PDB file of C-alpha atoms and ligand atoms in Angstrom:
ATOM      1  CA  MET A   1       0.000   0.000   0.000  1.00 98.00           C
ATOM      2  CA  LEU A   2       1.278   3.415  -0.910  1.00 98.00           C
ATOM      3  CA  GLY A   3      -0.029   5.935   1.564  1.00 98.00           C
ATOM      4  CA  SER A   4      -0.643   9.631   1.382  1.00 98.00           C
ATOM      5  CA  ARG A   5      -2.570  12.201   3.342  1.00 98.00           C
ATOM      6  CA  SER A   6      -4.792  12.426   0.275  1.00 98.00           C
ATOM      7  CA  LEU A   7      -6.270   9.413  -1.488  1.00 98.00           C
ATOM      8  CA  GLU A   8      -6.174  11.296  -4.785  1.00 98.00           C
ATOM      9  CA  LYS A   9      -2.460  11.900  -4.420  1.00 98.00           C
ATOM     10  CA  ALA A  10      -1.817   8.263  -3.514  1.00 98.00           C
ATOM     11  CA  LYS A  11      -3.825   7.143  -6.552  1.00 98.00           C
ATOM     12  CA  SER A  12      -1.907   9.383  -8.889  1.00 98.00           C
ATOM     13  CA  ALA A  13       1.443   8.179  -7.453  1.00 98.00           C
ATOM     14  CA  VAL A  14       0.363   4.552  -7.897  1.00 98.00           C
ATOM     15  CA  ASP A  15      -0.826   5.240 -11.474  1.00 98.00           C
ATOM     16  CA  GLU A  16       2.499   6.864 -12.265  1.00 98.00           C
ATOM     17  CA  ILE A  17       4.499   3.936 -10.878  1.00 98.00           C
ATOM     18  CA  ILE A  18       2.340   1.383 -12.696  1.00 97.00           C
ATOM     19  CA  SER A  19       2.701   3.188 -15.999  1.00 97.00           C
ATOM     20  CA  GLU A  20       6.458   3.779 -15.610  1.00 97.00           C
ATOM     21  CA  LYS A  21       7.239   0.242 -14.459  1.00 95.00           C
ATOM     22  CA  ASN A  22       4.744  -1.566 -16.667  1.00 93.00           C
ATOM     23  CA  ARG A  23       5.019  -4.797 -14.702  1.00 95.00           C
ATOM     24  CA  ASP A  24       2.174  -7.159 -13.857  1.00 96.00           C
ATOM     25  CA  TYR A  25       3.380  -7.798 -10.318  1.00 95.00           C
ATOM     26  CA  ILE A  26       3.218  -4.084  -9.519  1.00 96.00           C
ATOM     27  CA  LYS A  27      -0.050  -3.605 -11.392  1.00 97.00           C
ATOM     28  CA  ASN A  28      -1.669  -6.416  -9.415  1.00 97.00           C
ATOM     29  CA  ASN A  29      -0.270  -5.642  -5.987  1.00 97.00           C
ATOM     30  CA  LEU A  30       0.428  -1.942  -5.511  1.00 98.00           C
ATOM     31  CA  LYS A  31      -2.580  -0.223  -3.950  1.00 98.00           C
ATOM     32  CA  SER A  32      -3.198   3.395  -3.015  1.00 98.00           C
ATOM     33  CA  ALA A  33      -4.574   4.383   0.370  1.00 98.00           C
ATOM     34  CA  GLU A  34      -4.847   7.202   2.827  1.00 98.00           C
ATOM     35  CA  ASN A  35      -2.220   7.079   5.558  1.00 98.00           C
ATOM     36  CA  VAL A  36      -4.872   6.149   8.120  1.00 98.00           C
ATOM     37  CA  SER A  37      -5.708   2.978   6.179  1.00 98.00           C
ATOM     38  CA  VAL A  38      -2.049   2.059   5.834  1.00 98.00           C
ATOM     39  CA  ALA A  39      -1.588   2.477   9.590  1.00 97.00           C
ATOM     40  CA  SER A  40      -4.450   0.123  10.356  1.00 97.00           C
ATOM     41  CA  GLY A  41      -4.028  -2.268   7.445  1.00 96.00           C
ATOM     42  CA  CYS A  42      -0.336  -3.161   7.201  1.00 97.00           C
ATOM     43  CA  ASP A  43       1.897  -5.428   9.261  1.00 97.00           C
ATOM     44  CA  ILE A  44       5.027  -3.559   8.266  1.00 98.00           C
ATOM     45  CA  LEU A  45       5.065   0.176   7.628  1.00 98.00           C
ATOM     46  CA  ILE A  46       7.816   2.373   6.260  1.00 98.00           C
ATOM     47  CA  LEU A  47       7.676   6.029   7.237  1.00 98.00           C
ATOM     48  CA  THR A  48       9.049   8.332   4.526  1.00 98.00           C
ATOM     49  CA  VAL A  49       8.067  11.882   5.363  1.00 97.00           C
ATOM     50  CA  PRO A  50      10.287  14.925   5.973  1.00 96.00           C
ATOM     51  CA  HIS A  51      11.711  15.025   9.506  1.00 95.00           C
ATOM     52  CA  GLU A  52       9.836  18.226  10.323  1.00 94.00           C
ATOM     53  CA  ASN A  53       6.538  16.354   9.881  1.00 96.00           C
ATOM     54  CA  ALA A  54       7.484  12.869  11.081  1.00 96.00           C
ATOM     55  CA  LEU A  55       6.323  13.128  14.655  1.00 96.00           C
ATOM     56  CA  GLU A  56       3.045  14.910  13.915  1.00 97.00           C
ATOM     57  CA  THR A  57       2.316  12.349  11.181  1.00 98.00           C
ATOM     58  CA  VAL A  58       2.826   9.378  13.488  1.00 98.00           C
ATOM     59  CA  ARG A  59       0.998  11.077  16.330  1.00 97.00           C
ATOM     60  CA  SER A  60      -2.007  11.730  14.087  1.00 97.00           C
ATOM     61  CA  LEU A  61      -2.080   8.034  13.163  1.00 97.00           C
ATOM     62  CA  SER A  62      -1.344   6.553  16.567  1.00 94.00           C
ATOM     63  CA  ALA A  63      -4.988   5.652  17.310  1.00 95.00           C
ATOM     64  CA  ARG A  64      -5.151   3.841  13.952  1.00 96.00           C
ATOM     65  CA  PHE A  65      -2.351   1.349  14.571  1.00 97.00           C
ATOM     66  CA  ARG A  66      -3.841  -2.049  15.219  1.00 94.00           C
ATOM     67  CA  GLY A  67      -0.803  -3.304  17.166  1.00 91.00           C
ATOM     68  CA  ASN A  68       1.742  -6.075  16.599  1.00 94.00           C
ATOM     69  CA  GLN A  69       3.172  -4.086  13.706  1.00 98.00           C
ATOM     70  CA  THR A  70       6.640  -3.010  12.672  1.00 98.00           C
ATOM     71  CA  LEU A  71       7.250   0.631  11.858  1.00 98.00           C
ATOM     72  CA  ILE A  72      10.469   1.341   9.989  1.00 98.00           C
ATOM     73  CA  SER A  73      11.466   4.986  10.012  1.00 98.00           C
ATOM     74  CA  ALA A  74      13.535   6.097   7.031  1.00 98.00           C
ATOM     75  CA  VAL A  75      13.392   9.632   8.382  1.00 97.00           C
ATOM     76  CA  ALA A  76      16.709  11.418   8.253  1.00 97.00           C
ATOM     77  CA  SER A  77      17.732  14.529  10.102  1.00 94.00           C
ATOM     78  CA  VAL A  78      18.755  16.819   7.249  1.00 95.00           C
ATOM     79  CA  THR A  79      18.446  20.568   6.877  1.00 94.00           C
ATOM     80  CA  LYS A  80      19.933  22.549   4.021  1.00 94.00           C
ATOM     81  CA  LYS A  81      21.805  25.603   5.232  1.00 93.00           C
ATOM     82  CA  GLY A  82      23.168  27.571   2.284  1.00 95.00           C
ATOM     83  CA  GLU A  83      25.403  25.209   0.371  1.00 95.00           C
ATOM     84  CA  GLU A  84      25.637  22.662   3.171  1.00 97.00           C
ATOM     85  CA  PHE A  85      23.483  20.002   4.745  1.00 97.00           C
ATOM     86  CA  THR A  86      23.412  19.823   8.511  1.00 96.00           C
ATOM     87  CA  SER A  87      21.709  17.526  10.941  1.00 92.00           C
ATOM     88  CA  SER A  88      20.575  17.878  14.479  1.00 78.00           C
ATOM     89  CA  ASN A  89      18.581  15.972  16.995  1.00 66.00           C
ATOM     90  CA  GLY A  90      15.186  17.355  17.848  1.00 63.00           C
ATOM     91  CA  SER A  91      14.065  18.378  21.293  1.00 63.00           C
ATOM     92  CA  ASN A  92      15.606  16.672  24.354  1.00 77.00           C
ATOM     93  CA  GLY A  93      18.467  15.368  22.217  1.00 83.00           C
ATOM     94  CA  MET A  94      16.264  12.459  21.148  1.00 94.00           C
ATOM     95  CA  SER A  95      16.314  11.074  17.629  1.00 96.00           C
ATOM     96  CA  TYR A  96      13.192  11.002  15.474  1.00 96.00           C
ATOM     97  CA  ALA A  97      12.945   7.221  15.830  1.00 97.00           C
ATOM     98  CA  GLN A  98      13.130   7.506  19.621  1.00 97.00           C
ATOM     99  CA  LYS A  99      10.417  10.132  19.668  1.00 96.00           C
ATOM    100  CA  ILE A 100       8.270   8.063  17.312  1.00 97.00           C
ATOM    101  CA  ASN A 101       8.754   5.088  19.615  1.00 98.00           C
ATOM    102  CA  GLU A 102       7.267   7.149  22.442  1.00 97.00           C
ATOM    103  CA  VAL A 103       4.049   7.982  20.586  1.00 96.00           C
ATOM    104  CA  VAL A 104       3.132   4.612  19.048  1.00 97.00           C
ATOM    105  CA  PRO A 105       1.357   1.899  21.044  1.00 96.00           C
ATOM    106  CA  GLY A 106       3.761  -0.452  22.826  1.00 95.00           C
ATOM    107  CA  SER A 107       2.994  -3.368  20.525  1.00 96.00           C
ATOM    108  CA  VAL A 108       4.205  -1.410  17.494  1.00 98.00           C
ATOM    109  CA  LYS A 109       7.912  -2.127  17.207  1.00 98.00           C
ATOM    110  CA  VAL A 110      10.009   0.699  15.819  1.00 98.00           C
ATOM    111  CA  ALA A 111      13.179   0.452  13.745  1.00 98.00           C
ATOM    112  CA  ALA A 112      15.229   2.969  11.771  1.00 98.00           C
ATOM    113  CA  ALA A 113      16.739   1.952   8.419  1.00 98.00           C
ATOM    114  CA  PHE A 114      17.259   3.067   4.806  1.00 98.00           C
ATOM    115  CA  GLN A 115      18.576   6.552   5.739  1.00 98.00           C
ATOM    116  CA  THR A 116      21.675   5.872   3.635  1.00 97.00           C
ATOM    117  CA  VAL A 117      19.926   4.455   0.566  1.00 97.00           C
ATOM    118  CA  PRO A 118      19.119   6.997  -2.172  1.00 96.00           C
ATOM    119  CA  ALA A 119      15.485   6.552  -3.203  1.00 96.00           C
ATOM    120  CA  ASN A 120      16.159   7.281  -6.872  1.00 95.00           C
ATOM    121  CA  ILE A 121      18.606   4.373  -7.090  1.00 95.00           C
ATOM    122  CA  LEU A 122      15.978   1.987  -5.776  1.00 93.00           C
ATOM    123  CA  TYR A 123      13.258   3.423  -7.979  1.00 94.00           C
ATOM    124  CA  ARG A 124      15.363   3.299 -11.115  1.00 93.00           C
ATOM    125  CA  GLU A 125      16.512  -0.203 -10.092  1.00 91.00           C
ATOM    126  CA  LYS A 126      20.109   0.733 -10.680  1.00 90.00           C
ATOM    127  CA  GLU A 127      22.708  -1.769  -9.643  1.00 93.00           C
ATOM    128  CA  ILE A 128      23.697  -1.003  -6.070  1.00 94.00           C
ATOM    129  CA  SER A 129      26.014  -2.449  -3.476  1.00 95.00           C
ATOM    130  CA  ALA A 130      25.445  -0.932  -0.077  1.00 97.00           C
ATOM    131  CA  ASP A 131      25.146  -1.677   3.603  1.00 98.00           C
ATOM    132  CA  VAL A 132      22.019  -0.640   5.472  1.00 98.00           C
ATOM    133  CA  PRO A 133      22.494   0.043   9.180  1.00 98.00           C
ATOM    134  CA  VAL A 134      19.417  -0.996  11.148  1.00 98.00           C
ATOM    135  CA  VAL A 135      18.608   0.059  14.688  1.00 98.00           C
ATOM    136  CA  THR A 136      15.860  -1.370  16.805  1.00 98.00           C
ATOM    137  CA  ASN A 137      15.392  -2.571  20.362  1.00 98.00           C
ATOM    138  CA  GLU A 138      14.330  -6.162  19.666  1.00 97.00           C
ATOM    139  CA  PRO A 139      16.237  -8.912  17.814  1.00 96.00           C
ATOM    140  CA  GLU A 140      12.951 -10.188  16.240  1.00 97.00           C
ATOM    141  CA  THR A 141      12.274  -6.736  14.795  1.00 98.00           C
ATOM    142  CA  TYR A 142      15.803  -6.606  13.421  1.00 98.00           C
ATOM    143  CA  HIS A 143      15.266  -9.955  11.674  1.00 98.00           C
ATOM    144  CA  LYS A 144      12.035  -8.714  10.085  1.00 98.00           C
ATOM    145  CA  VAL A 145      13.657  -5.518   8.825  1.00 98.00           C
ATOM    146  CA  ALA A 146      16.766  -7.396   7.708  1.00 98.00           C
ATOM    147  CA  SER A 147      14.681  -9.751   5.599  1.00 98.00           C
ATOM    148  CA  ILE A 148      13.079  -6.793   3.790  1.00 97.00           C
ATOM    149  CA  VAL A 149      16.457  -5.152   3.206  1.00 98.00           C
ATOM    150  CA  SER A 150      17.903  -8.435   1.928  1.00 98.00           C
ATOM    151  CA  GLU A 151      15.105  -8.824  -0.599  1.00 96.00           C
ATOM    152  CA  ILE A 152      16.549  -5.855  -2.465  1.00 96.00           C
ATOM    153  CA  ASP A 153      19.449  -6.970  -4.639  1.00 95.00           C
ATOM    154  CA  GLY A 154      22.737  -5.459  -3.507  1.00 97.00           C
ATOM    155  CA  LEU A 155      21.620  -4.307  -0.057  1.00 98.00           C
ATOM    156  CA  ARG A 156      23.083  -5.888   3.066  1.00 98.00           C
ATOM    157  CA  PRO A 157      21.450  -5.220   6.438  1.00 98.00           C
ATOM    158  CA  LEU A 158      23.800  -4.609   9.360  1.00 98.00           C
ATOM    159  CA  TYR A 159      22.578  -4.492  12.921  1.00 98.00           C
ATOM    160  CA  LEU A 160      23.821  -1.361  14.651  1.00 98.00           C
ATOM    161  CA  GLY A 161      22.092  -1.634  18.006  1.00 98.00           C
ATOM    162  CA  SER A 162      19.186  -0.238  19.973  1.00 98.00           C
ATOM    163  CA  LEU A 163      17.091   2.835  19.189  1.00 98.00           C
ATOM    164  CA  ARG A 164      19.495   4.804  21.413  1.00 96.00           C
ATOM    165  CA  LEU A 165      21.748   4.759  18.353  1.00 97.00           C
ATOM    166  CA  SER A 166      19.119   5.894  15.862  1.00 97.00           C
ATOM    167  CA  GLY A 167      20.455   9.471  15.913  1.00 96.00           C
ATOM    168  CA  GLU A 168      23.692   8.101  14.467  1.00 96.00           C
ATOM    169  CA  VAL A 169      21.936   6.701  11.383  1.00 96.00           C
ATOM    170  CA  GLU A 170      19.626   9.679  11.025  1.00 97.00           C
ATOM    171  CA  ARG A 171      22.675  11.939  10.807  1.00 96.00           C
ATOM    172  CA  LEU A 172      24.461   9.861   8.147  1.00 97.00           C
ATOM    173  CA  THR A 173      22.274  11.270   5.373  1.00 97.00           C
ATOM    174  CA  ALA A 174      23.657  14.798   5.814  1.00 97.00           C
ATOM    175  CA  LEU A 175      27.183  13.397   5.662  1.00 97.00           C
ATOM    176  CA  LEU A 176      26.389  11.595   2.394  1.00 98.00           C
ATOM    177  CA  LEU A 177      24.715  14.634   0.808  1.00 97.00           C
ATOM    178  CA  ASN A 178      27.684  16.885   1.641  1.00 98.00           C
ATOM    179  CA  ILE A 179      30.212  14.346   0.384  1.00 98.00           C
ATOM    180  CA  GLY A 180      28.194  13.951  -2.808  1.00 98.00           C
ATOM    181  CA  LYS A 181      27.860  17.665  -3.420  1.00 97.00           C
ATOM    182  CA  ARG A 182      31.460  18.602  -2.639  1.00 97.00           C
ATOM    183  CA  ASN A 183      33.022  15.790  -4.601  1.00 98.00           C
ATOM    184  CA  GLY A 184      30.678  15.398  -7.537  1.00 98.00           C
ATOM    185  CA  LEU A 185      29.469  11.969  -6.397  1.00 97.00           C
ATOM    186  CA  LYS A 186      25.947  11.117  -7.534  1.00 95.00           C
ATOM    187  CA  SER A 187      23.782   9.361  -4.945  1.00 95.00           C
ATOM    188  CA  PRO A 188      26.580   8.211  -2.604  1.00 96.00           C
ATOM    189  CA  THR A 189      25.795   5.480  -0.121  1.00 97.00           C
ATOM    190  CA  ILE A 190      27.827   3.535   2.424  1.00 97.00           C
ATOM    191  CA  SER A 191      29.347   0.108   2.727  1.00 96.00           C
ATOM    192  CA  PHE A 192      31.606  -1.412   5.355  1.00 96.00           C
ATOM    193  CA  PRO A 193      34.324  -3.606   3.903  1.00 95.00           C
ATOM    194  CA  SER A 194      35.905  -5.950   6.398  1.00 94.00           C
ATOM    195  CA  PHE A 195      39.555  -7.082   6.184  1.00 95.00           C
TER     196      PHE A 195
HETATM  197  N1  NAP B 201      14.827  10.684  -0.914  1.00 62.31           N
HETATM  198  C1  NAP B 201      15.818   9.913  -0.504  1.00 62.31           C
HETATM  199  O1  NAP B 201      16.684   9.463  -1.281  1.00 62.31           O
HETATM  200  C2  NAP B 201      15.934   9.554   0.951  1.00 62.31           C
HETATM  201  C3  NAP B 201      16.918   8.633   1.354  1.00 62.31           C
HETATM  202  C4  NAP B 201      16.992   8.291   2.696  1.00 62.31           C
HETATM  203  C5  NAP B 201      16.102   8.849   3.618  1.00 62.31           C
HETATM  204  N2  NAP B 201      15.181   9.759   3.195  1.00 62.31           N
HETATM  205  C6  NAP B 201      14.283  10.334   4.200  1.00 62.31           C
HETATM  206  O2  NAP B 201      12.963   9.877   3.935  1.00 62.31           O
HETATM  207  C7  NAP B 201      12.022  10.896   4.214  1.00 62.31           C
HETATM  208  C8  NAP B 201      11.218  11.199   2.959  1.00 62.31           C
HETATM  209  O3  NAP B 201      12.083  11.690   1.958  1.00 62.31           O
HETATM  210  P1  NAP B 201      11.524  12.130   0.532  1.00 62.31           P
HETATM  211  O4  NAP B 201      12.681  12.539  -0.265  1.00 62.31           O
HETATM  212  O5  NAP B 201      10.596  11.080   0.025  1.00 62.31           O
HETATM  213  O6  NAP B 201      10.682  13.422   0.961  1.00 62.31           O
HETATM  214  P2  NAP B 201       9.507  14.199   0.219  1.00 62.31           P
HETATM  215  O7  NAP B 201       9.382  13.704  -1.186  1.00 62.31           O
HETATM  216  O8  NAP B 201       9.748  15.633   0.455  1.00 62.31           O
HETATM  217  O9  NAP B 201       8.214  13.783   1.081  1.00 62.31           O
HETATM  218  C9  NAP B 201       7.675  12.501   1.065  1.00 62.31           C
HETATM  219  C10 NAP B 201       6.196  12.591   1.387  1.00 62.31           C
HETATM  220  O10 NAP B 201       5.990  13.149   2.674  1.00 62.31           O
HETATM  221  C11 NAP B 201       4.668  13.658   2.722  1.00 62.31           C
HETATM  222  N3  NAP B 201       4.641  14.970   3.374  1.00 62.31           N
HETATM  223  C12 NAP B 201       5.150  16.126   2.894  1.00 62.31           C
HETATM  224  N4  NAP B 201       4.886  17.139   3.746  1.00 62.31           N
HETATM  225  C13 NAP B 201       4.174  16.592   4.762  1.00 62.31           C
HETATM  226  C14 NAP B 201       3.569  17.138   5.938  1.00 62.31           C
HETATM  227  N5  NAP B 201       3.623  18.448   6.213  1.00 62.31           N
HETATM  228  N6  NAP B 201       2.916  16.275   6.749  1.00 62.31           N
HETATM  229  C15 NAP B 201       2.820  14.967   6.475  1.00 62.31           C
HETATM  230  N7  NAP B 201       3.356  14.386   5.369  1.00 62.31           N
HETATM  231  C16 NAP B 201       4.021  15.211   4.527  1.00 62.31           C
HETATM  232  C17 NAP B 201       4.191  13.829   1.277  1.00 62.31           C
HETATM  233  O11 NAP B 201       3.179  12.854   1.039  1.00 62.31           O
HETATM  234  P3  NAP B 201       1.651  13.265   0.820  1.00 62.31           P
HETATM  235  O12 NAP B 201       1.586  14.716   0.446  1.00 62.31           O
HETATM  236  O13 NAP B 201       1.255  12.381  -0.310  1.00 62.31           O
HETATM  237  O14 NAP B 201       0.961  12.945   2.102  1.00 62.31           O
HETATM  238  C18 NAP B 201       5.425  13.511   0.464  1.00 62.31           C
HETATM  239  O15 NAP B 201       5.154  12.880  -0.761  1.00 62.31           O
HETATM  240  C19 NAP B 201      12.816  12.108   4.708  1.00 62.31           C
HETATM  241  O16 NAP B 201      12.850  12.097   6.117  1.00 62.31           O
HETATM  242  C20 NAP B 201      14.199  11.859   4.128  1.00 62.31           C
HETATM  243  O17 NAP B 201      15.219  12.473   4.898  1.00 62.31           O
HETATM  244  C21 NAP B 201      15.061  10.110   1.893  1.00 62.31           C
END
């Protein structure tokens, strides 16, 4: 399900994807919905809204979660200041994922992942080789998120630790955007070779 605040917008995004991808699997399976329906209807949710709106979005949906769900936040802490991208934690020095974890029902397990994966590379299905740091408090949640990451060719999930460390991944996006801009690298990502 592709969610939006507006059903019309979700429908037009789904139509666009179906026409650009022209693949039966997508045509038959990708559905549009309002965010409220996604929150109540999906076992695994991926939150992809700007960081300024992340908390209010989750808060507005919190009564809709049906519980026993996994919420993966791809939210990154990035603000453009002039020619540079900076990141900062929000209030109380807490990361977005930590704050989100405080507003969802206890049976919704929160993880942070995908902050270092450029969306356009995934959408254009370009060949990629990258590591995806995942933070979450429970090993079972990590395994769920890791299996989704692993389904995407070229992505390797790496467990980073508990949500206490989510600020570290949320700040990586600003690092990548600055490196890309200053050095002419298109869509940089990260990987951790081991020797
Ligand atoms: N783009 C990337 O490559 C990338 C990579 C890693 C992480 N991220 C992170 O993922 C998140 C989304 O990035 P993006 O590039 O997809 O951002 P985006 O295109 O600016 O926004 C994504 C969606 O957020 C919703 N949105 C916008 N303003 C909102 C508001 N005031 N309240 C609630 N929802 C709102 C909109 O959906 P509707 O209007 O349809 O509701 C919009 O289509 C960000 O936190 C970003 O840092 C992005």
